[in-house]
PDB file of C-alpha atoms in Angstrom:
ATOM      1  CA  UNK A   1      -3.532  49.589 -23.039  1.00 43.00           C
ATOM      2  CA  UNK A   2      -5.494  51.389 -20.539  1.00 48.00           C
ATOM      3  CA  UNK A   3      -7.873  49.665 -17.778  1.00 53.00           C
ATOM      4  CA  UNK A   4     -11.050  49.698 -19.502  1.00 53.00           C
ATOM      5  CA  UNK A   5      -9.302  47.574 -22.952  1.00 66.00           C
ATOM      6  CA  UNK A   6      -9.324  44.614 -23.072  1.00 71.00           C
ATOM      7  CA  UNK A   7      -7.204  42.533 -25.520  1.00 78.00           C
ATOM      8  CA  UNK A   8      -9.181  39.423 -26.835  1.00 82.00           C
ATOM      9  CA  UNK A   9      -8.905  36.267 -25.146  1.00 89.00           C
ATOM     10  CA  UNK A  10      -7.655  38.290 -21.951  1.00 95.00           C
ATOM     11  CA  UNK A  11      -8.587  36.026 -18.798  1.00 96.00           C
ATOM     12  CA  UNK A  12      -8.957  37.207 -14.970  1.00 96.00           C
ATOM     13  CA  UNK A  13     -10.109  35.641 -11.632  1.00 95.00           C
ATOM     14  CA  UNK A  14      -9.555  34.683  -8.281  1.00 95.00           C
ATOM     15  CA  UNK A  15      -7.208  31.945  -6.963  1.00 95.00           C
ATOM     16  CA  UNK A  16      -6.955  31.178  -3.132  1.00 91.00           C
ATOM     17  CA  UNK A  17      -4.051  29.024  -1.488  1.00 90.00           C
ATOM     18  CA  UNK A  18      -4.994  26.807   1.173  1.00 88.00           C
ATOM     19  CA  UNK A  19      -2.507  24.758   3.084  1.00 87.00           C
ATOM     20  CA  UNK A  20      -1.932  23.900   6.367  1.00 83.00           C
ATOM     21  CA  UNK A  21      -0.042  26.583   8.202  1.00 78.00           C
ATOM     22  CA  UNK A  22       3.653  27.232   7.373  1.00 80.00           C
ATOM     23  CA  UNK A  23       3.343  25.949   3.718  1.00 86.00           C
ATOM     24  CA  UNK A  24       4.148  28.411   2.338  1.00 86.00           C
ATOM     25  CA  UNK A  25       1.363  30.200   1.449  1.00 87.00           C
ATOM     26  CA  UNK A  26       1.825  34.270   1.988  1.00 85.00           C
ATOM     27  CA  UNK A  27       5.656  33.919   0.681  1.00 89.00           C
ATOM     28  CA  UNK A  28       4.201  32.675  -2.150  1.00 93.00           C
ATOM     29  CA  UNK A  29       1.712  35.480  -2.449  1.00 91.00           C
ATOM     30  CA  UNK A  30       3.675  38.313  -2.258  1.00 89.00           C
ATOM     31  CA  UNK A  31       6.472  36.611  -4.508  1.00 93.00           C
ATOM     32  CA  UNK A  32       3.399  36.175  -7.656  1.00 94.00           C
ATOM     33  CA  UNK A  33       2.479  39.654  -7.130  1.00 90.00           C
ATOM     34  CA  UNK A  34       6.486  40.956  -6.518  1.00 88.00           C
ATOM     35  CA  UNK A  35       5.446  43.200  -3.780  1.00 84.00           C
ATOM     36  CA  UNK A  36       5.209  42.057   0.149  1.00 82.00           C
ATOM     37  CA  UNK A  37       1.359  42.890   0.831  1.00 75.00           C
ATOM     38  CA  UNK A  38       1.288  39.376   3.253  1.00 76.00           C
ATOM     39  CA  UNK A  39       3.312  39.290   6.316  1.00 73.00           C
ATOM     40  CA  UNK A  40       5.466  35.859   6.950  1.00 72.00           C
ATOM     41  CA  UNK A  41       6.335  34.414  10.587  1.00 66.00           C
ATOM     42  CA  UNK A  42       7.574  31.354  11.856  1.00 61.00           C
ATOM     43  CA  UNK A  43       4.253  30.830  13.963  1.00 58.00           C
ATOM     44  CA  UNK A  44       1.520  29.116  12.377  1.00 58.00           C
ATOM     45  CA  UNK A  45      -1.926  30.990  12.179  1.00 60.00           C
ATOM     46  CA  UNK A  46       0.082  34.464  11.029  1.00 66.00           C
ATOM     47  CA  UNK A  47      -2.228  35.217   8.603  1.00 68.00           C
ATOM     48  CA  UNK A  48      -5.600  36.634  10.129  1.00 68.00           C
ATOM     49  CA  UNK A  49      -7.906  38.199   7.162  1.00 68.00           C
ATOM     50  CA  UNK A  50      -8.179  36.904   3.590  1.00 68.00           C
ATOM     51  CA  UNK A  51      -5.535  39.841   1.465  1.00 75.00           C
ATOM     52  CA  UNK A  52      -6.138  40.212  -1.783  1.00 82.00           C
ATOM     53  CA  UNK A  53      -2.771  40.605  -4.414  1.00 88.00           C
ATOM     54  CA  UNK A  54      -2.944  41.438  -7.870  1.00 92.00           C
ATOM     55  CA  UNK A  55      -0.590  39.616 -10.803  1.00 94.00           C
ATOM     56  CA  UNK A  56      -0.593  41.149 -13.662  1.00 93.00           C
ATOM     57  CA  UNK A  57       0.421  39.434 -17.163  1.00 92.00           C
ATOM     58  CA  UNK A  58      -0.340  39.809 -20.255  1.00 91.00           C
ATOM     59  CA  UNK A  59      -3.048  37.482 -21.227  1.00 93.00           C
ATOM     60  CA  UNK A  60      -4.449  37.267 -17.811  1.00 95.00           C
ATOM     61  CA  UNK A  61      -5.218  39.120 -14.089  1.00 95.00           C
ATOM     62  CA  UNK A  62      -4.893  36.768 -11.040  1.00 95.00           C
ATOM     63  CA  UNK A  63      -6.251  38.084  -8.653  1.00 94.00           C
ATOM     64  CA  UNK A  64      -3.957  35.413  -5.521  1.00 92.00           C
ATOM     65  CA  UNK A  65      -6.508  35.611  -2.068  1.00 87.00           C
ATOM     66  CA  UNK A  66      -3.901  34.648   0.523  1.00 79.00           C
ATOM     67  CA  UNK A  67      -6.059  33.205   3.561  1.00 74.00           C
ATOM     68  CA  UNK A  68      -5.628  32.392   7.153  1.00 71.00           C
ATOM     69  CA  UNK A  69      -4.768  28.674   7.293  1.00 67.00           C
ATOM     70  CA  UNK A  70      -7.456  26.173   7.590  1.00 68.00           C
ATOM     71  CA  UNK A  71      -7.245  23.985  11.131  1.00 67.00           C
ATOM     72  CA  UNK A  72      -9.237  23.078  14.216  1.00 73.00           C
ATOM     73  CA  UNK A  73     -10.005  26.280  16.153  1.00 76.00           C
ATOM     74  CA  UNK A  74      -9.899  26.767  19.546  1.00 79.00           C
ATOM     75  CA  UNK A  75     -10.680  29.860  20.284  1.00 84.00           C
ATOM     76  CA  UNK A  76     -14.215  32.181  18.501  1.00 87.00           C
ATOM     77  CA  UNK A  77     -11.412  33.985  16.951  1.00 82.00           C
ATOM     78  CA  UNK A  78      -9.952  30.838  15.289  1.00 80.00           C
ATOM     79  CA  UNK A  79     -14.055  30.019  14.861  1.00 83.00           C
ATOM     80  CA  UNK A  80     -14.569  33.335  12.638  1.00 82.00           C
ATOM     81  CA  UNK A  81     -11.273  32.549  10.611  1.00 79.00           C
ATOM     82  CA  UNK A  82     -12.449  29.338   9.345  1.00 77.00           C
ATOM     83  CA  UNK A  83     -15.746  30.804   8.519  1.00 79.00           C
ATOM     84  CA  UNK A  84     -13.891  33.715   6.453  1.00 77.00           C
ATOM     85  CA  UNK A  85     -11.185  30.825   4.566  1.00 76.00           C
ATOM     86  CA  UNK A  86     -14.402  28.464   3.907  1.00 78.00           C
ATOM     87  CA  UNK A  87     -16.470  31.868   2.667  1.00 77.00           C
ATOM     88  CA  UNK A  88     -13.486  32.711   0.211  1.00 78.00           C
ATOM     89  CA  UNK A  89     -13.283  29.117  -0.907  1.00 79.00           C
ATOM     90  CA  UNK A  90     -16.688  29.412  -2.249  1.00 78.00           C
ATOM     91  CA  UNK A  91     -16.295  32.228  -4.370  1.00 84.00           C
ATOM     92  CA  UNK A  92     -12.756  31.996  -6.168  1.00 92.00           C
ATOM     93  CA  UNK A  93     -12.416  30.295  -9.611  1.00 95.00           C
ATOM     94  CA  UNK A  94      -9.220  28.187  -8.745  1.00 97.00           C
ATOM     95  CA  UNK A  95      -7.993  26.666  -5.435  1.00 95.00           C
ATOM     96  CA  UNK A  96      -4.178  26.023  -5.234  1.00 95.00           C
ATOM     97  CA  UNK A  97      -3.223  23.515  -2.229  1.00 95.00           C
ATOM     98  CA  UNK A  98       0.140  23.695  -0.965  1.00 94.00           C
ATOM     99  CA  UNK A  99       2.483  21.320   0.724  1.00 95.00           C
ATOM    100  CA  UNK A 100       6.146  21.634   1.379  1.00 95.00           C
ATOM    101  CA  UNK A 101       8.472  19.151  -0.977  1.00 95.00           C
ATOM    102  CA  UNK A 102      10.197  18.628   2.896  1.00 94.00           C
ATOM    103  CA  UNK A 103       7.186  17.036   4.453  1.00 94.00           C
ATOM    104  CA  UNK A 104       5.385  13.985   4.092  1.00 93.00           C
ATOM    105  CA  UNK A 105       1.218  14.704   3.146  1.00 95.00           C
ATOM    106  CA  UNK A 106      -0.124  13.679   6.698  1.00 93.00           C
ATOM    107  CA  UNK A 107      -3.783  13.874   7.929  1.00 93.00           C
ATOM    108  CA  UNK A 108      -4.104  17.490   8.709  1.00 89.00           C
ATOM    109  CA  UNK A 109      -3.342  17.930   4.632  1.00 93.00           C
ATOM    110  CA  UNK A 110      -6.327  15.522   4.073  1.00 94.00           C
ATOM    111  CA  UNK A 111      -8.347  17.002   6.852  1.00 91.00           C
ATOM    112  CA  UNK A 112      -8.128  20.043   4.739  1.00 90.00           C
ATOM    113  CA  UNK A 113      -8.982  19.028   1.425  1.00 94.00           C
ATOM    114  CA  UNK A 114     -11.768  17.471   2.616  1.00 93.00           C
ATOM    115  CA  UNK A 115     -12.701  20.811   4.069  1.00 88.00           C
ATOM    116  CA  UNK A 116     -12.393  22.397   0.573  1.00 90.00           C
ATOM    117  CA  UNK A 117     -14.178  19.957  -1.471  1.00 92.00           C
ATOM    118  CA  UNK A 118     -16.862  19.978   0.967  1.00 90.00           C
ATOM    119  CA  UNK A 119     -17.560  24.314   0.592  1.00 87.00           C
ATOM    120  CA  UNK A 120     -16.256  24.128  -3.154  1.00 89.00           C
ATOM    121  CA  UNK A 121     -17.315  20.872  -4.809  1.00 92.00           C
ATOM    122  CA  UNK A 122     -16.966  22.381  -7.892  1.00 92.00           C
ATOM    123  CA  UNK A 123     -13.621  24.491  -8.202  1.00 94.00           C
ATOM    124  CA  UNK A 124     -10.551  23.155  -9.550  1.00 95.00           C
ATOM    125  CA  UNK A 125      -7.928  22.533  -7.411  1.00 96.00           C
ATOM    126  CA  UNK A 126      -4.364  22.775  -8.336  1.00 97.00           C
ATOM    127  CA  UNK A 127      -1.602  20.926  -6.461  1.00 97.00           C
ATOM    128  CA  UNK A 128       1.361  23.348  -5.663  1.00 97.00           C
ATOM    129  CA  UNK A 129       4.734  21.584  -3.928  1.00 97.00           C
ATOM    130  CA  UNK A 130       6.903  24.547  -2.148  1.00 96.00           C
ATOM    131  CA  UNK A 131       9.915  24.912  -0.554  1.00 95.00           C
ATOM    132  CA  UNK A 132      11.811  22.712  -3.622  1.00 95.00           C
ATOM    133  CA  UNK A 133      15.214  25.233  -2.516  1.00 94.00           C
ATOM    134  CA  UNK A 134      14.799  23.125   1.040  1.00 92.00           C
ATOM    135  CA  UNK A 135      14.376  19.566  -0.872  1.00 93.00           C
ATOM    136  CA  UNK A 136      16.419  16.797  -2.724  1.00 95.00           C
ATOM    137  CA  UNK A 137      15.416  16.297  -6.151  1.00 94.00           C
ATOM    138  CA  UNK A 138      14.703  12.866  -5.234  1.00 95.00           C
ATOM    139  CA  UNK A 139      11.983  14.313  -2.371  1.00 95.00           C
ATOM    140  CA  UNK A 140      10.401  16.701  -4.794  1.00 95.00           C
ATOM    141  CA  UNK A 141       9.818  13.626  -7.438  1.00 95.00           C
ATOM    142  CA  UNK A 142       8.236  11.754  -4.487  1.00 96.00           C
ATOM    143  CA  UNK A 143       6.064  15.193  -3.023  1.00 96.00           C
ATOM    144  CA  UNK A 144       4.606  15.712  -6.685  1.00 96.00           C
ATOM    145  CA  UNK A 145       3.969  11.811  -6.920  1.00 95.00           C
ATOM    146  CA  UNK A 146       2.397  12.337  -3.703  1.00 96.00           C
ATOM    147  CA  UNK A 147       0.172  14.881  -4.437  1.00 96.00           C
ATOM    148  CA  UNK A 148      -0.717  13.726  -7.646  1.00 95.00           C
ATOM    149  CA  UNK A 149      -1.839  10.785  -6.066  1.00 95.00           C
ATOM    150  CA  UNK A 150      -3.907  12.930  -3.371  1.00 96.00           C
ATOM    151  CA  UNK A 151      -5.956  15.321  -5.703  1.00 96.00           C
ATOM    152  CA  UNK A 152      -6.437  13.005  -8.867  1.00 93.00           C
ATOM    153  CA  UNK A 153      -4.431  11.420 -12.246  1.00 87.00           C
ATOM    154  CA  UNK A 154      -6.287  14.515 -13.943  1.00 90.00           C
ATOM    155  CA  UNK A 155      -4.899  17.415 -11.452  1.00 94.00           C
ATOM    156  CA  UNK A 156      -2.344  19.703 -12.397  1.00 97.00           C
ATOM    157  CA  UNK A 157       0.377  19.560  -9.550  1.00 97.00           C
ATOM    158  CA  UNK A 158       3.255  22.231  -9.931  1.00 97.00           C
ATOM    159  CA  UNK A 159       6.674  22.751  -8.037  1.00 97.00           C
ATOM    160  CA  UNK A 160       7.447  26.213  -6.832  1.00 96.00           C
ATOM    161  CA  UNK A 161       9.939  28.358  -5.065  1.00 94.00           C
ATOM    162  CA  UNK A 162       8.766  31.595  -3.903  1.00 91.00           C
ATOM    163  CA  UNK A 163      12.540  32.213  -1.978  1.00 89.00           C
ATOM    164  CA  UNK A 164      14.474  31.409  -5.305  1.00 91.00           C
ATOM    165  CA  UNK A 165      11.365  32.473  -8.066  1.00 90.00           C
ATOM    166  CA  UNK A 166      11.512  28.756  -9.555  1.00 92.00           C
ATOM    167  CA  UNK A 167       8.723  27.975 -11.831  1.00 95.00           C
ATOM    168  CA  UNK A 168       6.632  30.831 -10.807  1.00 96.00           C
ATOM    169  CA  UNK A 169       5.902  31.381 -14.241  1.00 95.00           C
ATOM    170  CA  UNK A 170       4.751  27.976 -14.981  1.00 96.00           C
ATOM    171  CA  UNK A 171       2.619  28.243 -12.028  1.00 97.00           C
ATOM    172  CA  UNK A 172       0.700  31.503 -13.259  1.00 96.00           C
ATOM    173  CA  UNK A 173       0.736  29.895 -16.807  1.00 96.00           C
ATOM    174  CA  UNK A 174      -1.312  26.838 -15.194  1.00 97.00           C
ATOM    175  CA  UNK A 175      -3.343  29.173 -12.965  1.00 97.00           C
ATOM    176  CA  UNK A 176      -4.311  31.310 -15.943  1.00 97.00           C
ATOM    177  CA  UNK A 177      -5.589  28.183 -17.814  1.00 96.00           C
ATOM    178  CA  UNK A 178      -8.565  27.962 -15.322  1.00 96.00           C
ATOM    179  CA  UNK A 179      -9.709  31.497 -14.764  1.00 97.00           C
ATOM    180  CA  UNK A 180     -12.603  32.490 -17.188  1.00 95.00           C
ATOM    181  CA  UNK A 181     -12.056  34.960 -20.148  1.00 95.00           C
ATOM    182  CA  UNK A 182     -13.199  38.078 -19.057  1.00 93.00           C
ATOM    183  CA  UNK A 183     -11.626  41.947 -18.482  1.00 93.00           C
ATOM    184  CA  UNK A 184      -9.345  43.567 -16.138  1.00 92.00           C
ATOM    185  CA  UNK A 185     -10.374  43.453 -12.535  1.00 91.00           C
ATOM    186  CA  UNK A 186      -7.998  46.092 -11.160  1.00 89.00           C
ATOM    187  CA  UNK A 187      -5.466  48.779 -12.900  1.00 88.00           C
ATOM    188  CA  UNK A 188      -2.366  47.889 -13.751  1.00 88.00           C
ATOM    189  CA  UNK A 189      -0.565  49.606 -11.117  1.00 85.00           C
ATOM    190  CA  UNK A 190      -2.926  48.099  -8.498  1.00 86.00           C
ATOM    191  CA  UNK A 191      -1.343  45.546  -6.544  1.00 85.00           C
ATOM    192  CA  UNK A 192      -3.798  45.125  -3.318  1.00 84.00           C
ATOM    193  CA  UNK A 193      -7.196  45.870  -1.996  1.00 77.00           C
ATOM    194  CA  UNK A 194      -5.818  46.097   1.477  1.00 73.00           C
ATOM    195  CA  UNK A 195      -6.117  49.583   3.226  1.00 81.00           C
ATOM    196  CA  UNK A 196      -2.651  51.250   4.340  1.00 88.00           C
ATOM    197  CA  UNK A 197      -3.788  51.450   7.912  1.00 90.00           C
ATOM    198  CA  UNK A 198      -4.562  47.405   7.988  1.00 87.00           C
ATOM    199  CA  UNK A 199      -1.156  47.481   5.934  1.00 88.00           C
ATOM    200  CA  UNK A 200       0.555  49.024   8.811  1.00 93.00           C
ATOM    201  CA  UNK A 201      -1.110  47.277  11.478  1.00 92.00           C
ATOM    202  CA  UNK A 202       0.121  44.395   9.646  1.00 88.00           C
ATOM    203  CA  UNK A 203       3.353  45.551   9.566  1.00 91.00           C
ATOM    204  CA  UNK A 204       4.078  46.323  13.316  1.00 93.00           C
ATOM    205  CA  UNK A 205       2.491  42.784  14.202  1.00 89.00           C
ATOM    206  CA  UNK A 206       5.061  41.010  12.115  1.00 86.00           C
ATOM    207  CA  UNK A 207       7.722  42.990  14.440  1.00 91.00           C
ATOM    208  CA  UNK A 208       5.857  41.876  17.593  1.00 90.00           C
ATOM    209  CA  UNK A 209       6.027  38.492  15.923  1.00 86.00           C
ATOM    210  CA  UNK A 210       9.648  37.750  15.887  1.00 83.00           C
ATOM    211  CA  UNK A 211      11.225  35.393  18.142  1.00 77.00           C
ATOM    212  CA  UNK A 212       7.928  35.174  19.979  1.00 78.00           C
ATOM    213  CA  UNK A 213       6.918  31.467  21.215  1.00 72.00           C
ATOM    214  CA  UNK A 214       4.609  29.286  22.410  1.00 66.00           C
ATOM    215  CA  UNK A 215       0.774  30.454  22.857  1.00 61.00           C
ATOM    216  CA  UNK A 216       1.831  34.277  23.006  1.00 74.00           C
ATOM    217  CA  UNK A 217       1.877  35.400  18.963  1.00 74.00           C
ATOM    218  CA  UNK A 218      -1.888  34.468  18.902  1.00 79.00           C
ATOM    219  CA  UNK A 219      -2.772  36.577  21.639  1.00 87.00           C
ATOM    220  CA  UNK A 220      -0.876  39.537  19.869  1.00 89.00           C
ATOM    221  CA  UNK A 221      -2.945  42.295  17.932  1.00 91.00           C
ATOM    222  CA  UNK A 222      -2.592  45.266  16.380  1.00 93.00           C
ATOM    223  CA  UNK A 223      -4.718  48.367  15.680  1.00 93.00           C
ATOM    224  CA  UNK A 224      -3.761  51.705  13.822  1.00 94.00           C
ATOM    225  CA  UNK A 225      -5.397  54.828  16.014  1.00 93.00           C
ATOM    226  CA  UNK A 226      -4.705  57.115  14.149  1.00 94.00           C
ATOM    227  CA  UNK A 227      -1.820  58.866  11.579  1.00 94.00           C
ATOM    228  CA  UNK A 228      -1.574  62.645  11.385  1.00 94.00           C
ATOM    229  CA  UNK A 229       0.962  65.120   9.673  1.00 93.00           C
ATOM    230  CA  UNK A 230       3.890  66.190  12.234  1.00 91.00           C
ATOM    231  CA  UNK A 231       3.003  69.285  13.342  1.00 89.00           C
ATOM    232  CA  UNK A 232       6.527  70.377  13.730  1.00 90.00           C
ATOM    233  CA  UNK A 233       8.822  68.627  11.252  1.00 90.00           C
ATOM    234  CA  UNK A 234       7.106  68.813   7.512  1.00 89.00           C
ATOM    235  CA  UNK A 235       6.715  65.711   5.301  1.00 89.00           C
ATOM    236  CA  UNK A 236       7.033  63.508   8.649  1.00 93.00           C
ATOM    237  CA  UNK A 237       3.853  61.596   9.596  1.00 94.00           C
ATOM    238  CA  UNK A 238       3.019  60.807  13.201  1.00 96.00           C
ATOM    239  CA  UNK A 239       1.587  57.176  13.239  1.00 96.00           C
ATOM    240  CA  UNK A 240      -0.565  56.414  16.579  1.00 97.00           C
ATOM    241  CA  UNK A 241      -0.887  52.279  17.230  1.00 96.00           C
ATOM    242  CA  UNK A 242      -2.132  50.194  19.690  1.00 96.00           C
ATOM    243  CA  UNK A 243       0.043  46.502  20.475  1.00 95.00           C
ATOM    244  CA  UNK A 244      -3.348  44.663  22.438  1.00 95.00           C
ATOM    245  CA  UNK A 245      -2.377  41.166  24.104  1.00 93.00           C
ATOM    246  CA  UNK A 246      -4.638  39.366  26.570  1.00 92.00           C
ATOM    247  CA  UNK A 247      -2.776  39.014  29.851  1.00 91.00           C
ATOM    248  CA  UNK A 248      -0.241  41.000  31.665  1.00 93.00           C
ATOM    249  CA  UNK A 249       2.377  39.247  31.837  1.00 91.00           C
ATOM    250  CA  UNK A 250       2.265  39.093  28.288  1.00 91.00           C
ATOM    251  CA  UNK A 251       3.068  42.546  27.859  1.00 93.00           C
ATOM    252  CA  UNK A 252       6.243  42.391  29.903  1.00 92.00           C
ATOM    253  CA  UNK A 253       7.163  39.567  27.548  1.00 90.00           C
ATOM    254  CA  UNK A 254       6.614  42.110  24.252  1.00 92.00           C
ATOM    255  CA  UNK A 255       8.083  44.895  26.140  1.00 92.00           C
ATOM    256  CA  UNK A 256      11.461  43.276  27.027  1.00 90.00           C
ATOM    257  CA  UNK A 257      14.278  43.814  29.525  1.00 90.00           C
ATOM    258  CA  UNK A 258      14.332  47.612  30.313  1.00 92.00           C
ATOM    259  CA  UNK A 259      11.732  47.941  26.644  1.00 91.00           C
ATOM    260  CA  UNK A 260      14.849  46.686  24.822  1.00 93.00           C
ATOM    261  CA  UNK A 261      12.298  44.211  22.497  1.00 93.00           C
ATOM    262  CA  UNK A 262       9.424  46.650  22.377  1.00 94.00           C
ATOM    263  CA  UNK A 263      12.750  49.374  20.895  1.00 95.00           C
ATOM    264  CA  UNK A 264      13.175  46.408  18.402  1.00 94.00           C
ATOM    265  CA  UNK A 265       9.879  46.473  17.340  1.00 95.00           C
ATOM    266  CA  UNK A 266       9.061  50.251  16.702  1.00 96.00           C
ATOM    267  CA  UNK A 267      12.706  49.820  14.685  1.00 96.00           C
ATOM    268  CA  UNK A 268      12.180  47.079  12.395  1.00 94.00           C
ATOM    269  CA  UNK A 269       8.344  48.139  11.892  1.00 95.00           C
ATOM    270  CA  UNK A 270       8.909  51.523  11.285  1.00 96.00           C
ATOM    271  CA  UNK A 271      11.568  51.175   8.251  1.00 94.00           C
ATOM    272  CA  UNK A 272       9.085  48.772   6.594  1.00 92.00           C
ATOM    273  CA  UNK A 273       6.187  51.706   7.151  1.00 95.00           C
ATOM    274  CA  UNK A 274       8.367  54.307   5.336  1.00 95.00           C
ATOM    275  CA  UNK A 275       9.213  51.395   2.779  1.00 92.00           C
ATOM    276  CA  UNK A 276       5.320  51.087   2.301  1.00 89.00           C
ATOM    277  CA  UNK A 277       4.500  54.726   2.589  1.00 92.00           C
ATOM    278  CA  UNK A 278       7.657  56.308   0.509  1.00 92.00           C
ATOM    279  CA  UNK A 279       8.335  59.117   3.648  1.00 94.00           C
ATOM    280  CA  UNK A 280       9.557  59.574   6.909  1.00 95.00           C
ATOM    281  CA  UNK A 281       7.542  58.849   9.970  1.00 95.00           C
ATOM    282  CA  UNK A 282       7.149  58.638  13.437  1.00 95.00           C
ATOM    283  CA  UNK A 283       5.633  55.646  15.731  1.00 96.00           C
ATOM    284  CA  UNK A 284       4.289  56.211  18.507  1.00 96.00           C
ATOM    285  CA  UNK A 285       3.335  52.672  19.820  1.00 96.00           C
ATOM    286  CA  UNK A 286       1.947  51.716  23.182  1.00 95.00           C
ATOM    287  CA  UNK A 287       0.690  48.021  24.493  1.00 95.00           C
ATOM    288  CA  UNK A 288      -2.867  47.587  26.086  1.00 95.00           C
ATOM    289  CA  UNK A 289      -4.052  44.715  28.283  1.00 95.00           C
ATOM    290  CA  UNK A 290      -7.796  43.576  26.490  1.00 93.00           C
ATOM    291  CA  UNK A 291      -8.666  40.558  28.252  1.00 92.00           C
ATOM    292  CA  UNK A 292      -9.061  37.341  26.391  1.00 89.00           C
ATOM    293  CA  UNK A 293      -9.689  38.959  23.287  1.00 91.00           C
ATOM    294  CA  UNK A 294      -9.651  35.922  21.127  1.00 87.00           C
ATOM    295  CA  UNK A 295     -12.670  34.564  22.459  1.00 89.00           C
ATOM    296  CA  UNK A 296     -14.588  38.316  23.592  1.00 89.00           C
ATOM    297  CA  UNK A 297     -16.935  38.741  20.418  1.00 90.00           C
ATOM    298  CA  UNK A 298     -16.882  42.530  21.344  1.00 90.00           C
ATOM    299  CA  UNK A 299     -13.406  42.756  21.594  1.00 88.00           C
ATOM    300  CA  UNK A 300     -13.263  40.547  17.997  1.00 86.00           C
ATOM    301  CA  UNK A 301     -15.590  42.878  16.573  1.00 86.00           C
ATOM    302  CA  UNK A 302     -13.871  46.318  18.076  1.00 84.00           C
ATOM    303  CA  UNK A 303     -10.442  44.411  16.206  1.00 85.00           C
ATOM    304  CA  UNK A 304     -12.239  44.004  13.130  1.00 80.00           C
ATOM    305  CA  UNK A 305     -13.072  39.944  13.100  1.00 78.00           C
TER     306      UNK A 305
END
């Protein structure tokens, strides 16, 4: 069937997660559309611009909008986030909340739906409970009691895990049963909207990420300069990036004794670049001092927020 067919009954639409962060949400994204377009950290607040995913079936395109995590901001960055999560909100056909099956439904989960219902009084909102491979039975009975309890006898509330692939399919299935009958969105071999250099840049900031504490991962960005063909070894690209963090010690922290960490990084960043692009490559990665640029709205705006 090709793109512009359209088999009868054939539904498609947009579905956003929204959780607090570390539910869950961009594992879950890139396990519906079986391709890692979302990066995952331990630190909360990793995901910084709505990506869109594709899931294809065959009675339906879900089109999953995996969004930075709702929460109090303190910073304009954090400001401009919330503004982007609440704009998406507005426009998708489905909302799907998560909460872990390991953690009791406190007030920042309420805080949150409240948010939701407030920008989206009228889209239906699914309960999702994740992390079941992390969970007793017994805790996942009480989680889905939980959140049945939270959204409504009439909601749909669905356990999932994206690290073992439980009950994906029923998730989809219940997903699909919302989204209006209409055609394809995207081609079937599409399977994100996202540009390969925000790709990348995504990439080498979920290598800064790792093992980083504390305040420091939110004052870590990354931007692509520029990628050019090798001039001297053929089929090798040259990618040019910039590491930005807001304070100086901060870059001895990402650089590492004697640049052992920053080594680490271009490493582990660079295999999942060839991953993404299919051929060899060179990084070429340097860190720059820009001064508080969470809260600089020219700095935001150079960084694309």
């Amino acid at each position: 069937m090709s793109f512009a067919e359209t088999p009868e009954g054939f539904r498609s639409g947009f579905l956003s997660f929204v959780g607090r962060p570390n539910t869950g949400k961009s594992t879950l994204t890139n396990a519906l559309v079986g391709q890692k377009i979302a990066i995952t950290a331990d630190q909360p607040e990793t995901t910084r611009h709505p990506i869109r995913g594709i899931v294809h079936r065959e009675d339906a395109q879900i089109v999953v909008v995996d969004t930075p995590g709702l929460h109090r901001p303190r910073t304009l960055l954090g400001e401009r986030l919330n503004a982007a999560v609440k704009d998406t909100y507005a426009d998708v056909d489905v909302i799907a909340l998560t909460i872990p099956a390991n953690e009791k439904i406190g007030p920042g989960d309420r805080w949150i739906l409240e948010n939701v219902r407030a920008v989206a009084p009228r889209t239906p909102i699914v309960g999702v409970v994740t992390k079941i491979d992390a969970a007793s039975k017994d805790q996942v009975g009480a989680q889905l009691l939980a959140l049945h309890e939270l959204l409504g006898p009439d909601s749909d509330v669905v356990p999932v895990s994206a690290a073992d692939g439980l009950q994906l399919d029923v998730l989809t299935k219940v997903v699909t049963t919302y989204l209006p009958e209409g055609p394809k969105l995207y081609p079937d071999d599409h399977v994100t909207d996202d540009d390969r250099d925000t790709r990348i840049a995504e990439l080498i900031r979920e290598a800064a990420l790792s093992g980083l504490k504390d305040e420091l991962p939110h004052s870590v960005a990354v931007e692509v300069d520029e990628i050019l063909p090798n001039e001297e070894r053929e089929g090798v690209l040259d990618v040019h990036a910039i590491v930005y963090v807001e304070r100086p010690g901060q870059k001895d922290i990402i650089m590492g004794y004697k640049g052992r960490r920053m080594g680490r990084i271009i490493h582990n960043s660079r295999r999942e670049i060839m991953e993404l692009l299919g051929q060899n490559i060179y990084l070429d990665l340097r860190i720059k001092v820009l001064k508080n640029w969470q809260s600089d709205p020219k700095a935001l705006g150079r960084l694309g927020f």
